[in-house]
CSV table of N, CA and C in Angstrom, one decimal:
chain,number,residue,atom,x,y,z
A,1,UNK,N,14.4,-28.7,-9.1
A,1,UNK,CA,12.9,-29.2,-9.3
A,1,UNK,C,12.7,-30.4,-8.2
A,2,UNK,N,11.2,-29.9,-8.1
A,2,UNK,CA,10.9,-31.2,-6.8
A,2,UNK,C,10.4,-32.4,-7.5
A,3,UNK,N,10.6,-33.5,-7.2
A,3,UNK,CA,10.5,-35.1,-7.7
A,3,UNK,C,9.0,-35.5,-6.8
A,4,UNK,N,8.6,-35.8,-7.2
A,4,UNK,CA,7.4,-36.4,-7.4
A,4,UNK,C,6.8,-37.4,-7.7
A,5,UNK,N,6.4,-37.9,-6.6
A,5,UNK,CA,6.8,-39.6,-7.7
A,5,UNK,C,5.7,-40.5,-7.6
A,6,UNK,N,4.8,-39.4,-6.4
A,6,UNK,CA,3.0,-40.6,-5.7
A,6,UNK,C,2.4,-39.3,-5.6
A,7,UNK,N,1.3,-40.0,-5.6
A,7,UNK,CA,0.1,-38.6,-5.0
A,7,UNK,C,0.1,-38.7,-3.9
A,8,UNK,N,0.7,-40.1,-2.6
A,8,UNK,CA,1.5,-39.5,-0.8
A,8,UNK,C,2.1,-37.6,-1.0
A,9,UNK,N,3.2,-37.8,-2.3
A,9,UNK,CA,4.2,-37.0,-1.8
A,9,UNK,C,3.1,-36.1,-2.8
A,10,UNK,N,3.2,-35.9,-3.6
A,10,UNK,CA,1.8,-34.5,-4.1
A,10,UNK,C,1.1,-33.8,-2.8
A,11,UNK,N,0.4,-35.1,-2.5
A,11,UNK,CA,-0.8,-34.1,-1.4
A,11,UNK,C,-0.1,-33.1,-0.4
A,12,UNK,N,1.3,-34.3,0.3
A,12,UNK,CA,2.3,-33.9,1.5
A,12,UNK,C,2.5,-32.1,0.2
A,13,UNK,N,3.3,-32.2,-0.3
A,13,UNK,CA,3.5,-31.3,-1.1
A,13,UNK,C,2.7,-29.8,-1.2
A,14,UNK,N,1.2,-30.4,-2.1
A,14,UNK,CA,-0.3,-29.0,-1.6
A,14,UNK,C,-0.4,-28.5,-0.3
A,15,UNK,N,-0.5,-29.5,0.5
A,15,UNK,CA,-0.3,-29.9,2.7
A,15,UNK,C,0.6,-28.5,3.1
A,16,UNK,N,1.7,-28.4,2.6
A,16,UNK,CA,3.0,-27.2,2.5
A,16,UNK,C,2.4,-26.2,2.1
A,17,UNK,N,1.9,-26.4,0.8
A,17,UNK,CA,1.4,-24.4,0.0
A,17,UNK,C,0.2,-24.7,0.8
A,18,UNK,N,-0.9,-25.2,1.6
A,18,UNK,CA,-1.8,-24.9,1.7
A,18,UNK,C,-1.4,-23.9,3.0
A,19,UNK,N,-0.5,-24.5,4.8
A,19,UNK,CA,-0.6,-24.2,5.0
A,19,UNK,C,0.3,-22.8,5.2
A,20,UNK,N,1.4,-22.7,4.0
A,20,UNK,CA,1.8,-20.8,3.3
A,20,UNK,C,0.2,-20.0,3.0
A,21,UNK,N,-0.7,-20.2,3.1
A,21,UNK,CA,-1.5,-19.9,2.1
A,21,UNK,C,-2.4,-19.1,3.5
A,22,UNK,N,-2.1,-20.0,5.0
A,22,UNK,CA,-2.7,-19.6,6.1
A,22,UNK,C,-2.0,-18.3,6.8
A,23,UNK,N,-0.8,-18.8,7.0
A,23,UNK,CA,0.8,-17.6,7.0
A,23,UNK,C,0.7,-16.4,6.4
A,24,UNK,N,0.1,-16.7,4.9
A,24,UNK,CA,0.3,-15.4,4.4
A,24,UNK,C,-1.0,-14.6,4.8
A,25,UNK,N,-1.7,-15.5,4.8
A,25,UNK,CA,-3.4,-14.3,5.0
A,25,UNK,C,-3.3,-13.8,6.3
A,26,UNK,N,-2.3,-14.6,7.7
A,26,UNK,CA,-2.6,-14.2,8.2
A,26,UNK,C,-1.8,-13.2,8.6
A,27,UNK,N,-0.9,-13.1,7.5
A,27,UNK,CA,0.1,-11.6,7.2
A,27,UNK,C,-1.0,-10.2,6.8
A,28,UNK,N,-2.0,-11.0,5.1
A,28,UNK,CA,-2.3,-9.5,4.9
A,28,UNK,C,-3.7,-9.0,5.0
A,29,UNK,N,-3.9,-10.5,6.1
A,29,UNK,CA,-5.0,-9.6,6.7
A,29,UNK,C,-5.2,-8.6,7.8
A,30,UNK,N,-4.5,-7.9,7.9
A,30,UNK,CA,-4.9,-7.1,9.3
A,30,UNK,C,-4.6,-6.0,8.9
A,31,UNK,N,-3.7,-5.8,7.5
A,31,UNK,CA,-3.8,-4.9,6.7
A,31,UNK,C,-4.9,-4.5,6.1
A,32,UNK,N,-5.5,-5.6,5.3
A,32,UNK,CA,-7.2,-5.4,4.7
A,32,UNK,C,-7.5,-5.0,5.7
A,33,UNK,N,-7.8,-5.7,7.2
A,33,UNK,CA,-9.0,-4.5,8.4
A,33,UNK,C,-8.3,-3.2,8.3
A,34,UNK,N,-7.2,-3.0,8.3
A,34,UNK,CA,-6.9,-1.3,8.7
A,34,UNK,C,-7.4,-0.8,7.1
A,35,UNK,N,-7.9,-0.9,6.8
A,35,UNK,CA,-7.4,-0.6,5.0
A,35,UNK,C,-9.8,-0.9,5.2
A,36,UNK,N,-9.9,-1.9,5.4
A,36,UNK,CA,-12.0,-1.4,4.8
A,36,UNK,C,-12.0,-0.4,6.4
A,37,UNK,N,-12.8,0.3,5.4
A,37,UNK,CA,-14.1,1.2,5.8
A,37,UNK,C,-15.4,0.3,7.2
A,38,UNK,N,-15.8,0.1,6.0
A,38,UNK,CA,-17.0,-0.2,6.9
A,38,UNK,C,-17.4,-1.6,8.3
A,39,UNK,N,-17.5,-0.9,9.6
A,39,UNK,CA,-17.5,-1.6,10.8
A,39,UNK,C,-18.0,-3.6,10.4
A,40,UNK,N,-19.0,-3.2,9.2
A,40,UNK,CA,-19.1,-5.0,9.1
A,40,UNK,C,-18.4,-5.5,8.6
A,41,UNK,N,-17.5,-4.9,7.4
A,41,UNK,CA,-16.6,-5.4,6.9
A,41,UNK,C,-15.1,-5.8,7.3
A,42,UNK,N,-15.1,-5.1,8.2
A,42,UNK,CA,-14.2,-5.1,9.4
A,42,UNK,C,-14.4,-6.2,10.3
A,43,UNK,N,-15.6,-6.6,10.5
A,43,UNK,CA,-15.4,-7.7,11.2
A,43,UNK,C,-15.9,-8.6,11.3
A,44,UNK,N,-16.6,-9.1,9.7
A,44,UNK,CA,-16.1,-10.0,8.8
A,44,UNK,C,-14.6,-10.7,8.4
A,45,UNK,N,-14.0,-9.9,7.9
A,45,UNK,CA,-12.2,-9.6,8.0
A,45,UNK,C,-11.7,-10.9,9.2
A,46,UNK,N,-11.4,-9.4,10.4
A,46,UNK,CA,-11.7,-9.8,12.0
A,46,UNK,C,-11.6,-11.3,12.3
A,47,UNK,N,-13.1,-11.7,11.8
A,47,UNK,CA,-13.9,-13.6,11.6
A,47,UNK,C,-12.3,-14.4,11.0
A,48,UNK,N,-12.4,-13.5,10.2
A,48,UNK,CA,-12.3,-15.0,8.7
A,48,UNK,C,-10.4,-14.9,9.2
A,49,UNK,N,-9.6,-13.8,9.6
A,49,UNK,CA,-8.6,-13.8,10.4
A,49,UNK,C,-8.4,-15.2,11.6
A,50,UNK,N,-9.2,-14.8,12.7
A,50,UNK,CA,-9.2,-16.1,13.7
A,50,UNK,C,-9.4,-17.0,13.2
A,51,UNK,N,-10.3,-16.9,12.3
A,51,UNK,CA,-10.4,-18.2,11.0
A,51,UNK,C,-9.5,-19.1,10.1
A,52,UNK,N,-8.6,-18.2,10.0
A,52,UNK,CA,-7.9,-18.5,8.9
A,52,UNK,C,-6.7,-19.1,9.5
A,53,UNK,N,-5.6,-18.1,10.9
A,53,UNK,CA,-4.9,-19.5,12.2
A,53,UNK,C,-5.0,-20.2,13.0
A,54,UNK,N,-6.1,-20.4,13.0
A,54,UNK,CA,-7.2,-22.2,13.0
A,54,UNK,C,-6.8,-23.2,12.4
A,55,UNK,N,-6.9,-22.8,11.0
A,55,UNK,CA,-6.6,-24.3,9.6
A,55,UNK,C,-5.3,-24.2,9.5
A,56,UNK,N,-4.1,-21.8,9.9
A,56,UNK,CA,-2.5,-23.4,9.7
A,56,UNK,C,-2.9,-23.7,10.9
A,57,UNK,N,-3.4,-23.3,11.9
A,57,UNK,CA,-3.0,-24.5,13.2
A,57,UNK,C,-2.9,-25.8,12.7
A,58,UNK,N,-4.6,-26.8,11.9
A,58,UNK,CA,-4.9,-27.6,11.7
A,58,UNK,C,-3.9,-28.1,11.1
A,59,UNK,N,-3.8,-27.0,10.2
A,59,UNK,CA,-2.7,-27.8,8.2
A,59,UNK,C,-1.1,-28.4,9.2
A,60,UNK,N,-1.0,-27.4,10.1
A,60,UNK,CA,0.2,-28.3,10.7
A,60,UNK,C,0.5,-29.4,11.2
A,61,UNK,N,-0.8,-29.7,12.1
A,61,UNK,CA,-1.3,-30.9,12.4
A,61,UNK,C,-1.2,-31.9,11.8
A,62,UNK,N,-1.5,-31.9,10.8
A,62,UNK,CA,-1.6,-33.0,9.8
A,62,UNK,C,0.2,-33.4,9.1
A,63,UNK,N,0.4,-31.9,9.0
A,63,UNK,CA,1.2,-31.9,8.0
A,63,UNK,C,2.6,-32.8,9.6
A,64,UNK,N,2.8,-32.6,10.2
A,64,UNK,CA,3.4,-33.3,11.8
A,64,UNK,C,3.2,-34.6,11.8
A,65,UNK,N,1.9,-35.2,11.4
A,65,UNK,CA,1.7,-36.3,11.7
A,65,UNK,C,2.0,-37.2,10.3
A,66,UNK,N,3.4,-36.3,9.4
A,66,UNK,CA,3.6,-36.8,7.8
A,66,UNK,C,5.2,-36.7,8.4
A,67,UNK,N,5.2,-36.3,9.1
A,67,UNK,CA,6.2,-35.9,9.5
A,67,UNK,C,7.3,-34.6,8.7
A,68,UNK,N,6.2,-33.8,8.0
A,68,UNK,CA,6.0,-33.5,7.5
A,68,UNK,C,6.9,-30.9,7.7
A,69,UNK,N,7.5,-31.3,7.3
A,69,UNK,CA,7.9,-29.6,7.0
A,69,UNK,C,7.1,-29.0,7.3
A,70,UNK,N,6.5,-27.6,7.9
A,70,UNK,CA,5.6,-26.9,7.5
A,70,UNK,C,6.0,-25.7,6.8
A,71,UNK,N,7.3,-25.3,6.3
A,71,UNK,CA,7.1,-24.2,5.4
A,71,UNK,C,7.9,-24.3,4.6
A,72,UNK,N,8.3,-25.3,4.4
A,72,UNK,CA,9.1,-26.4,2.8
A,72,UNK,C,8.6,-25.5,1.4
A,73,UNK,N,7.2,-25.0,1.2
A,73,UNK,CA,6.8,-24.7,-0.2
A,73,UNK,C,6.3,-23.3,0.7
A,74,UNK,N,6.1,-22.8,-0.6
A,74,UNK,CA,6.1,-20.2,0.0
A,74,UNK,C,5.0,-21.1,-1.7
A,75,UNK,N,3.9,-20.6,-1.7
A,75,UNK,CA,2.6,-20.9,-2.4
A,75,UNK,C,2.1,-19.7,-3.3
A,76,UNK,N,3.0,-19.4,-3.8
A,76,UNK,CA,2.9,-18.4,-4.9
A,76,UNK,C,2.0,-18.0,-5.9
A,77,UNK,N,0.4,-18.4,-6.3
A,77,UNK,CA,-0.4,-18.2,-5.9
A,77,UNK,C,-0.7,-17.5,-5.5
A,78,UNK,N,-1.0,-16.9,-4.4
A,78,UNK,CA,-1.9,-16.9,-2.5
A,78,UNK,C,-0.6,-15.4,-2.3
A,79,UNK,N,0.7,-15.8,-3.0
A,79,UNK,CA,1.6,-14.1,-2.6
A,79,UNK,C,0.9,-13.2,-4.0
A,80,UNK,N,0.5,-13.6,-4.8
A,80,UNK,CA,0.1,-13.4,-6.4
A,80,UNK,C,-1.6,-12.6,-6.3
A,81,UNK,N,-2.1,-12.7,-5.4
A,81,UNK,CA,-3.9,-12.7,-5.3
A,81,UNK,C,-3.1,-11.3,-4.1
A,82,UNK,N,-3.1,-12.2,-2.7
A,82,UNK,CA,-2.6,-10.9,-1.9
A,82,UNK,C,-2.6,-9.4,-2.8
A,83,UNK,N,-1.2,-9.8,-3.8
A,83,UNK,CA,-0.6,-7.9,-4.2
A,83,UNK,C,-1.3,-7.4,-5.1
A,84,UNK,N,-2.0,-8.4,-5.8
A,84,UNK,CA,-3.8,-7.8,-6.5
A,84,UNK,C,-4.5,-7.1,-5.9
A,85,UNK,N,-4.8,-7.1,-4.1
A,85,UNK,CA,-5.8,-6.5,-3.7
A,85,UNK,C,-5.3,-5.7,-3.0
A,86,UNK,N,-3.4,-6.2,-2.6
A,86,UNK,CA,-3.3,-5.1,-2.6
A,86,UNK,C,-3.2,-3.7,-3.2
A,87,UNK,N,-3.0,-3.7,-4.0
A,87,UNK,CA,-3.2,-2.6,-5.7
A,87,UNK,C,-4.6,-2.1,-5.6
A,88,UNK,N,-5.5,-3.8,-5.9
A,88,UNK,CA,-6.6,-2.8,-5.8
A,88,UNK,C,-6.9,-1.3,-4.6
A,89,UNK,N,-6.5,-1.4,-3.3
A,89,UNK,CA,-6.8,-0.9,-2.1
A,89,UNK,C,-6.1,0.7,-2.5
A,90,UNK,N,-5.1,0.0,-3.0
A,90,UNK,CA,-4.9,1.2,-3.3
A,90,UNK,C,-4.8,2.6,-4.5
A,91,UNK,N,-5.7,1.9,-5.2
A,91,UNK,CA,-6.1,2.3,-6.4
A,91,UNK,C,-7.2,3.3,-6.4
A,92,UNK,N,-8.5,2.8,-5.3
A,92,UNK,CA,-9.5,3.6,-5.6
A,92,UNK,C,-9.2,4.2,-4.3
A,93,UNK,N,-9.6,5.8,-3.8
A,93,UNK,CA,-9.5,6.8,-3.0
A,93,UNK,C,-11.1,6.4,-2.4
A,94,UNK,N,-13.0,6.5,-3.0
A,94,UNK,CA,-13.4,6.5,-2.5
A,94,UNK,C,-13.5,4.5,-1.6
A,95,UNK,N,-13.6,6.1,0.3
A,95,UNK,CA,-13.4,4.0,1.2
A,95,UNK,C,-15.1,3.5,0.8
A,96,UNK,N,-16.3,3.2,-0.3
A,96,UNK,CA,-17.3,2.3,-0.3
A,96,UNK,C,-16.8,1.8,-1.2
A,97,UNK,N,-16.1,2.1,-2.9
A,97,UNK,CA,-15.8,1.7,-3.4
A,97,UNK,C,-14.9,0.8,-3.5
A,98,UNK,N,-13.7,1.3,-2.6
A,98,UNK,CA,-12.8,0.0,-1.5
A,98,UNK,C,-12.9,-0.7,-1.2
A,99,UNK,N,-14.2,-0.8,-0.5
A,99,UNK,CA,-15.4,-1.8,-0.5
A,99,UNK,C,-15.3,-2.5,-0.4
A,100,UNK,N,-15.9,-2.4,-2.2
A,100,UNK,CA,-16.2,-3.1,-2.6
A,100,UNK,C,-15.2,-4.4,-2.8
A,101,UNK,N,-14.6,-3.1,-4.0
A,101,UNK,CA,-12.9,-3.6,-3.9
A,101,UNK,C,-11.7,-4.7,-3.8
A,102,UNK,N,-12.3,-4.3,-1.9
A,102,UNK,CA,-11.9,-5.4,-1.0
A,102,UNK,C,-12.0,-7.0,-1.1
A,103,UNK,N,-14.4,-6.1,-1.4
A,103,UNK,CA,-14.3,-8.2,-0.4
A,103,UNK,C,-14.7,-9.4,-2.0
A,104,UNK,N,-14.8,-8.1,-3.3
A,104,UNK,CA,-14.0,-8.8,-4.6
A,104,UNK,C,-12.4,-9.3,-4.1
A,105,UNK,N,-11.9,-8.6,-3.9
A,105,UNK,CA,-10.3,-9.8,-3.6
A,105,UNK,C,-10.4,-10.9,-2.4
A,106,UNK,N,-10.8,-10.7,-1.3
A,106,UNK,CA,-11.2,-11.6,0.1
A,106,UNK,C,-12.4,-12.6,-0.8
A,107,UNK,N,-13.1,-12.8,-2.2
A,107,UNK,CA,-14.1,-13.6,-2.9
A,107,UNK,C,-13.1,-14.5,-3.5
A,108,UNK,N,-12.8,-13.7,-4.5
A,108,UNK,CA,-10.8,-14.9,-4.8
A,108,UNK,C,-10.1,-15.4,-4.0
A,109,UNK,N,-10.0,-15.0,-3.0
A,109,UNK,CA,-8.8,-15.2,-2.4
A,109,UNK,C,-10.1,-16.5,-1.6
A,110,UNK,N,-11.0,-16.7,-1.0
A,110,UNK,CA,-11.4,-17.5,-0.5
A,110,UNK,C,-12.0,-19.1,-1.6
A,111,UNK,N,-11.6,-18.5,-3.0
A,111,UNK,CA,-12.1,-18.8,-4.1
A,111,UNK,C,-11.4,-20.1,-4.0
A,112,UNK,N,-10.1,-19.0,-3.6
A,112,UNK,CA,-9.2,-20.1,-4.6
A,112,UNK,C,-8.4,-21.3,-3.7
A,113,UNK,N,-8.8,-20.9,-2.0
A,113,UNK,CA,-8.6,-21.3,-0.7
A,113,UNK,C,-9.5,-23.1,-1.3
A,114,UNK,N,-11.0,-22.5,-1.3
A,114,UNK,CA,-11.9,-23.7,-2.2
A,114,UNK,C,-11.3,-24.8,-2.4
A,115,UNK,N,-10.2,-24.0,-3.7
A,115,UNK,CA,-10.5,-25.3,-4.8
A,115,UNK,C,-8.6,-26.5,-4.3
A,116,UNK,N,-7.9,-25.1,-3.2
A,116,UNK,CA,-7.2,-26.1,-3.2
A,116,UNK,C,-7.3,-26.3,-1.4
A,117,UNK,N,-8.6,-26.5,-1.3
A,117,UNK,CA,-8.9,-27.7,-0.1
A,117,UNK,C,-10.0,-28.3,-0.6
A,118,UNK,N,-10.6,-28.4,-1.3
A,118,UNK,CA,-10.9,-29.4,-2.3
A,118,UNK,C,-10.2,-30.5,-3.0
A,119,UNK,N,-9.4,-30.4,-3.4
A,119,UNK,CA,-8.2,-30.9,-4.3
A,119,UNK,C,-7.7,-32.0,-2.8
A,120,UNK,N,-7.1,-31.1,-1.8
A,120,UNK,CA,-7.2,-31.5,-0.4
A,120,UNK,C,-8.0,-32.6,-0.1
A,121,UNK,N,-9.4,-32.3,0.4
A,121,UNK,CA,-9.4,-33.3,0.8
A,121,UNK,C,-9.6,-34.8,0.5
A,122,UNK,N,-9.9,-34.6,-1.4
A,122,UNK,CA,-10.5,-35.2,-2.0
A,122,UNK,C,-9.5,-36.3,-1.8
A,123,UNK,N,-8.0,-35.5,-2.0
A,123,UNK,CA,-6.3,-36.5,-1.9
A,123,UNK,C,-6.8,-37.6,-1.2
A,124,UNK,N,-6.9,-36.9,0.1
A,124,UNK,CA,-6.9,-37.8,2.0
A,124,UNK,C,-8.1,-38.6,1.8
A,125,UNK,N,-8.9,-38.2,0.8
A,125,UNK,CA,-10.1,-40.0,1.0
A,125,UNK,C,-9.4,-40.9,-0.2
A,126,UNK,N,-9.1,-40.2,-1.6
A,126,UNK,CA,-7.6,-41.0,-2.3
A,126,UNK,C,-7.0,-42.3,-1.3
A,127,UNK,N,-6.4,-41.1,-0.5
A,127,UNK,CA,-4.9,-42.2,-0.5
A,127,UNK,C,-5.2,-42.7,1.2
A,128,UNK,N,-7.0,-42.6,1.6
A,128,UNK,CA,-7.4,-43.0,3.0
A,128,UNK,C,-7.1,-42.8,4.3
A,129,UNK,N,-7.3,-41.4,3.8
A,129,UNK,CA,-6.2,-40.8,5.0
A,129,UNK,C,-8.1,-40.0,5.5
A,130,UNK,N,-8.5,-40.6,6.3
A,130,UNK,CA,-9.4,-40.4,7.3
A,130,UNK,C,-9.9,-39.5,7.8
A,131,UNK,N,-8.5,-39.8,9.4
A,131,UNK,CA,-8.6,-38.1,10.1
A,131,UNK,C,-8.8,-36.5,9.1
A,132,UNK,N,-7.4,-36.3,8.5
A,132,UNK,CA,-6.9,-35.7,7.7
A,132,UNK,C,-7.5,-34.8,6.1
A,133,UNK,N,-8.7,-36.2,6.3
A,133,UNK,CA,-9.9,-36.0,4.6
A,133,UNK,C,-10.9,-34.4,6.0
A,134,UNK,N,-11.6,-35.2,6.9
A,134,UNK,CA,-12.7,-34.5,7.8
A,134,UNK,C,-11.8,-33.4,8.2
A,135,UNK,N,-10.6,-33.2,8.5
A,135,UNK,CA,-10.1,-31.6,8.9
A,135,UNK,C,-10.0,-31.1,8.3
A,136,UNK,N,-9.3,-31.6,6.4
A,136,UNK,CA,-9.4,-30.7,5.1
A,136,UNK,C,-10.8,-30.6,5.3
A,137,UNK,N,-12.0,-31.2,5.1
A,137,UNK,CA,-13.5,-31.3,3.9
A,137,UNK,C,-13.9,-30.0,5.7
A,138,UNK,N,-14.1,-30.1,6.7
A,138,UNK,CA,-13.8,-29.1,7.6
A,138,UNK,C,-13.5,-27.2,7.0
A,139,UNK,N,-12.9,-28.0,7.1
A,139,UNK,CA,-11.8,-26.1,6.1
A,139,UNK,C,-12.6,-25.6,5.0
A,140,UNK,N,-12.8,-26.9,4.3
A,140,UNK,CA,-13.4,-25.9,2.9
A,140,UNK,C,-14.4,-25.2,3.0
A,141,UNK,N,-15.5,-26.2,4.1
A,141,UNK,CA,-16.8,-25.6,5.3
A,141,UNK,C,-16.2,-24.2,4.8
A,142,UNK,N,-15.7,-23.6,5.6
A,142,UNK,CA,-15.9,-22.5,6.7
A,142,UNK,C,-15.5,-21.8,5.3
A,143,UNK,N,-14.0,-22.3,4.4
A,143,UNK,CA,-14.5,-21.1,2.9
A,143,UNK,C,-15.2,-21.1,2.8
A,144,UNK,N,-16.5,-21.9,1.9
A,144,UNK,CA,-17.5,-21.9,1.2
A,144,UNK,C,-18.2,-20.8,2.1
A,145,UNK,N,-18.1,-21.3,3.6
A,145,UNK,CA,-19.6,-20.3,4.5
A,145,UNK,C,-18.4,-18.3,4.5
A,146,UNK,N,-17.3,-18.5,4.7
A,146,UNK,CA,-16.5,-17.5,4.4
A,146,UNK,C,-17.3,-16.5,3.1
A,147,UNK,N,-17.0,-17.0,2.0
A,147,UNK,CA,-17.4,-16.6,1.1
A,147,UNK,C,-19.2,-16.7,0.4
A,148,UNK,N,-19.5,-16.9,1.3
A,148,UNK,CA,-21.3,-16.6,1.5
A,148,UNK,C,-21.5,-15.7,2.3
A,149,UNK,N,-20.9,-15.1,3.5
A,149,UNK,CA,-20.8,-14.5,3.8
A,149,UNK,C,-20.3,-12.7,3.8
A,150,UNK,N,-19.4,-13.3,2.3
A,150,UNK,CA,-19.1,-11.5,2.1
A,150,UNK,C,-19.9,-11.4,0.7
A,151,UNK,N,-20.5,-12.6,0.6
A,151,UNK,CA,-21.1,-12.4,-0.6
A,151,UNK,C,-22.6,-11.5,-0.1
A,152,UNK,N,-23.1,-11.5,0.9
A,152,UNK,CA,-24.9,-11.3,1.6
A,152,UNK,C,-24.2,-10.0,1.2
A,153,UNK,N,-23.2,-9.8,3.1
A,153,UNK,CA,-22.2,-8.2,3.4
A,153,UNK,C,-22.1,-7.8,1.7
A,154,UNK,N,-21.7,-8.5,0.8
A,154,UNK,CA,-21.6,-6.7,-0.5
A,154,UNK,C,-23.1,-7.5,-1.0
A,155,UNK,N,-23.9,-7.7,-0.9
A,155,UNK,CA,-25.4,-7.7,-2.0
A,155,UNK,C,-26.0,-6.8,-0.6
A,156,UNK,N,-26.3,-7.5,0.5
A,156,UNK,CA,-27.3,-6.3,1.5
A,156,UNK,C,-26.6,-5.1,1.7
A,157,UNK,N,-25.5,-4.8,1.8
A,157,UNK,CA,-24.6,-3.0,2.5
A,157,UNK,C,-23.8,-2.5,1.6
A,158,UNK,N,-22.8,-3.1,1.2
A,158,UNK,CA,-21.6,-3.4,1.1
A,158,UNK,C,-21.9,-2.3,-0.5
A,159,UNK,N,-21.6,-2.7,-1.2
A,159,UNK,CA,-22.9,-2.3,-2.4
A,159,UNK,C,-23.7,-1.4,-2.9
A,160,UNK,N,-24.8,-1.8,-2.6
A,160,UNK,CA,-25.5,-0.6,-2.3
A,160,UNK,C,-25.3,1.0,-1.2
A,161,UNK,N,-23.8,0.4,-0.5
A,161,UNK,CA,-23.3,2.2,-0.5
A,161,UNK,C,-22.6,2.5,-0.8
A,162,UNK,N,-22.0,2.1,-2.0
A,162,UNK,CA,-21.1,2.5,-3.2
A,162,UNK,C,-21.6,3.2,-4.0
A,163,UNK,N,-22.6,2.2,-4.7
A,163,UNK,CA,-24.1,3.5,-5.5
A,163,UNK,C,-25.0,4.5,-5.2
A,164,UNK,N,-24.0,4.5,-3.5
A,164,UNK,CA,-25.6,5.8,-2.8
A,164,UNK,C,-25.4,6.9,-3.9
């Protein structure tokens, strides 16, 4: 069991978990892109893949500033969310309905990431780590924008295709 004696240590461990999230998503998103049938959904997921890789790079830089390993901890919650999204993709035969399920899965991922980055940003502020806080807040805003894009995509094209 890990001995976490203060907020700074908790912060670094959670940064490692967040970095793990980025790596896991970088591995999972290509499969989601391949599974998606709608071109606009493929584009949104591809865009998020590039963003996710950039976020992982920025988290790696923060971890290096704190002399912490980047692969120390693996986020098990993200493993479960990704496994659930794969299950949905395999269960749904209709491509339009599968895209609806994929958006729901992608939004679950975004909401989890928003919770993680919201906490990390707040903790960085509390610890007086202004550079970290700025980076983490920017990542949080990217997650919010990705969620908004997915919602708009679902409402404007993906969900209507599934009900046609």
